[in-house]
Short mmCIF file of C-alpha atoms in Angstrom, two decimals:
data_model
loop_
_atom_site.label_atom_id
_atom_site.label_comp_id
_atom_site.label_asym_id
_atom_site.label_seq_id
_atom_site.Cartn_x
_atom_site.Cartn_y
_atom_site.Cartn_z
CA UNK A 1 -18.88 -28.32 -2.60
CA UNK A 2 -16.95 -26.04 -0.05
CA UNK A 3 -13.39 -26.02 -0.77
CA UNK A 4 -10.68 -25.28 2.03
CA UNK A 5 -7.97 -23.25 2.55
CA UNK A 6 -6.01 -24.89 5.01
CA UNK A 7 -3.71 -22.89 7.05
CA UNK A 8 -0.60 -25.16 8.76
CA UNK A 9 0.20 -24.03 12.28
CA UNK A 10 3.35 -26.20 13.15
CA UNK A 11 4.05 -23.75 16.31
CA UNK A 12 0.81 -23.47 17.48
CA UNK A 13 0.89 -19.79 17.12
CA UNK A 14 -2.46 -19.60 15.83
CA UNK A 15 -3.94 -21.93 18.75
CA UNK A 16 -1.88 -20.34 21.38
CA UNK A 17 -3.29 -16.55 21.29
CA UNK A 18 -6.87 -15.46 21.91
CA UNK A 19 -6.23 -12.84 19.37
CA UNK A 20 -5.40 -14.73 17.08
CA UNK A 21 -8.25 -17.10 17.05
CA UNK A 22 -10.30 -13.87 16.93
CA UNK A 23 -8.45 -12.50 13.95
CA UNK A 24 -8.53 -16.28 11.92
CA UNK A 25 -12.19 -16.22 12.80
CA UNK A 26 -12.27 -12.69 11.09
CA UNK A 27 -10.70 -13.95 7.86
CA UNK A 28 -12.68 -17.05 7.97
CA UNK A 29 -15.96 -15.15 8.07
CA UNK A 30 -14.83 -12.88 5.07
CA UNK A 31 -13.29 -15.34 3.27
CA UNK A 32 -16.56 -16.92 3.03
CA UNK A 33 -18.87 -14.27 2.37
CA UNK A 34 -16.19 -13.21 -0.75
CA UNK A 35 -16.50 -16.51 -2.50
CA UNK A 36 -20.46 -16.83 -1.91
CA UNK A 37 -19.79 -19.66 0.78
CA UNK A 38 -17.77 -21.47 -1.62
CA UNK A 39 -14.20 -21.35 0.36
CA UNK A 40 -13.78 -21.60 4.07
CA UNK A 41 -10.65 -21.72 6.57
CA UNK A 42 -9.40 -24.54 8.71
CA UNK A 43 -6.09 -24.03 11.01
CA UNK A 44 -4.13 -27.26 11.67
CA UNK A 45 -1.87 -27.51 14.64
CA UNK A 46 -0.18 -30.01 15.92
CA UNK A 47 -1.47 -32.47 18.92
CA UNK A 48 0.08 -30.99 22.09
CA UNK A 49 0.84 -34.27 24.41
CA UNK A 50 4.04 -34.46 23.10
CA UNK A 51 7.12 -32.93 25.28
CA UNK A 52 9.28 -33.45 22.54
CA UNK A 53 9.74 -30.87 19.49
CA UNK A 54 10.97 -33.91 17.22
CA UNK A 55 7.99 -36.15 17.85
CA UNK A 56 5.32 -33.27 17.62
CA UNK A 57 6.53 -32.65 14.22
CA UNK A 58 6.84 -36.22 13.41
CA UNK A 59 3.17 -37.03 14.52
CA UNK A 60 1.79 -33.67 12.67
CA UNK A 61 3.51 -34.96 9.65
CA UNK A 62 1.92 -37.67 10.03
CA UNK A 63 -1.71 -36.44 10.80
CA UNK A 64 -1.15 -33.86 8.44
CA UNK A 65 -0.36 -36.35 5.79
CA UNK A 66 -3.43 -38.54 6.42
CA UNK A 67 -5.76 -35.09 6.89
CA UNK A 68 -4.36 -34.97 2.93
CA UNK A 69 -5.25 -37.90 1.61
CA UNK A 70 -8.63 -38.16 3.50
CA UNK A 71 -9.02 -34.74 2.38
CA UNK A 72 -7.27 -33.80 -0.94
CA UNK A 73 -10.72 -33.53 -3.07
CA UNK A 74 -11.93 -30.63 -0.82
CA UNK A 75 -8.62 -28.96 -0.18
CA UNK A 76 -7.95 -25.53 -2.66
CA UNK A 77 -4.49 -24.53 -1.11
CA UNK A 78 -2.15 -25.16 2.26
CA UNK A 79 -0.62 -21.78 3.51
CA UNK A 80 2.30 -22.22 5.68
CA UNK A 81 3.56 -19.86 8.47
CA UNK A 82 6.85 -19.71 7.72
CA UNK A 83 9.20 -21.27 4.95
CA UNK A 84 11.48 -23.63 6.57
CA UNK A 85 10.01 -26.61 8.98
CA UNK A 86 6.27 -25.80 8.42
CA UNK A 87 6.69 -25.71 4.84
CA UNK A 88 9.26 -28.95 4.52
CA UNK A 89 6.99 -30.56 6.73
CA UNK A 90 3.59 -29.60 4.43
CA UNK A 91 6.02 -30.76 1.32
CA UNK A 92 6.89 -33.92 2.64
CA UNK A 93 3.36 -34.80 3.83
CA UNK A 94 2.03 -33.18 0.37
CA UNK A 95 4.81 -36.08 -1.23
CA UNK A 96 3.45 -38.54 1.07
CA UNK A 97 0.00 -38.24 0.51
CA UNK A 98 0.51 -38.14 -3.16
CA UNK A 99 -1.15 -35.33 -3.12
CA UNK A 100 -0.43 -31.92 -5.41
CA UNK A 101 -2.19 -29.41 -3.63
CA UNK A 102 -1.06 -25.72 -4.19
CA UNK A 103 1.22 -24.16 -1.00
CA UNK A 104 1.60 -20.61 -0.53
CA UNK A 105 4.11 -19.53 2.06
CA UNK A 106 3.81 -16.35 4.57
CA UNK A 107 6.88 -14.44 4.90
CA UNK A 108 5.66 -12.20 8.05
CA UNK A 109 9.70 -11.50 8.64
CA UNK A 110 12.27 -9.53 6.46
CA UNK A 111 14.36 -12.14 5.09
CA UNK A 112 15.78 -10.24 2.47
CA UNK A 113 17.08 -7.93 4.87
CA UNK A 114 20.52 -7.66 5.47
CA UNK A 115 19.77 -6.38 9.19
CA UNK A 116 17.87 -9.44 9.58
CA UNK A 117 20.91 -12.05 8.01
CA UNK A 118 23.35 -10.31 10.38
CA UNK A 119 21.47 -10.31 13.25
CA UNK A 120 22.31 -14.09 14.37
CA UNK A 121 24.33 -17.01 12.54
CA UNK A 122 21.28 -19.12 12.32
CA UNK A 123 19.60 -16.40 10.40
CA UNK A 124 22.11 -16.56 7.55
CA UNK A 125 21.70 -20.28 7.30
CA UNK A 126 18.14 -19.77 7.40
CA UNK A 127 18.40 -16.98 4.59
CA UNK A 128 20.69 -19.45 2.28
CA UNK A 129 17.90 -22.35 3.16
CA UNK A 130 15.09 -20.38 2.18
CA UNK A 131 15.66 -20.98 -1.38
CA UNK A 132 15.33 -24.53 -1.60
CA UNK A 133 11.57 -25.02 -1.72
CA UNK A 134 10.65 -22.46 -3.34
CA UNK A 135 10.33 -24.67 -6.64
CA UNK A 136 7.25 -26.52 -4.68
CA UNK A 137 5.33 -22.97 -3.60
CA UNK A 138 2.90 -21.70 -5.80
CA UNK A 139 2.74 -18.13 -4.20
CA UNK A 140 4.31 -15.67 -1.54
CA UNK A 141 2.98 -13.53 0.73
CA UNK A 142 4.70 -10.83 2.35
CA UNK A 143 3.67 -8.51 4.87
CA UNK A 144 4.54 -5.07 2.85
CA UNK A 145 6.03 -4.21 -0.32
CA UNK A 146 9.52 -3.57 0.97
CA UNK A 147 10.15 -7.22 2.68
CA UNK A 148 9.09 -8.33 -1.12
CA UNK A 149 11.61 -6.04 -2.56
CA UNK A 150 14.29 -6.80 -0.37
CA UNK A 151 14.11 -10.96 -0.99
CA UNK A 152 13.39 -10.21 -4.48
CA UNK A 153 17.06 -7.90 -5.29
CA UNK A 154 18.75 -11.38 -2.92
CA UNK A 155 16.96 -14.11 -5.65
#
């Protein structure tokens, strides 16, 4: 049976940039011809006739949480985008579902980085938030070495 990676795009990023789809089409493609056609990619976003932040989140939950328990047998890991709403969201629905599938979190900005905490308020709160899921993620990923270094000396 194919497994899936399921990647959770709360902001639509993915869905929202031609070269983006290109690129997740990329990864898909190798991701599947490294594990022998055993492990392919599917990008969640969020239903779009909402005008409301709240209630698109809400709904994904939601659909997110029923994708899960539909789902869960063929599901290997969720990756979320960032690791405050996208991941509490992909927690809650994970808790919902009843489901304990692994979550790996993408850190694509410096959050370790003192530059970064200083450069708004809402970025300090962010940087003291970051800390409270990280009991429920199975991995990290950072975009270089030094943004891993830098959260690592704040933990």
């Amino acid at each position: 049976m194919i497994s899936q990676i399921i990647i959770i795009d709360l902001h639509s990023i993915v869905q929202n940039s031609a070269d983006s789809v290109r690129r997740h089409k990329k990864y898909s493609r190798a991701l599947s011809e490294i594990s022998n056609g055993n492990l392919s990619l599917k990008i969640l976003s969020p239903r779009t006739n909402f005008y409301s932040k709240p209630l698109v989140i809400l709904f994904f939950l939601l659909d997110l949480k029923n994708h899960l328990q539909t789902n869960s047998s063929k599901i290997s890991l969720l990756v979320c985008g960032d690791p405050w709403v996208t991941l509490w969201v992909t927690i809650l629905a994970s808790k919902l579902s009843k489901t304990k599938i692994p979550i790996q979190v993408q850190c694509h900005g410096d959050f370790g980085s003192t530059e970064w905490k200083s450069q708004k308020f809402l970025n300090t709160i962010k940087f003291n938030l970051i800390f409270l899921n990280f009991r429920q993620v199975l991995g990290l990923r950072f975009v270089d070495k030094k943004q891993f270094q830098n959260l690592r000396s704040k933990i």
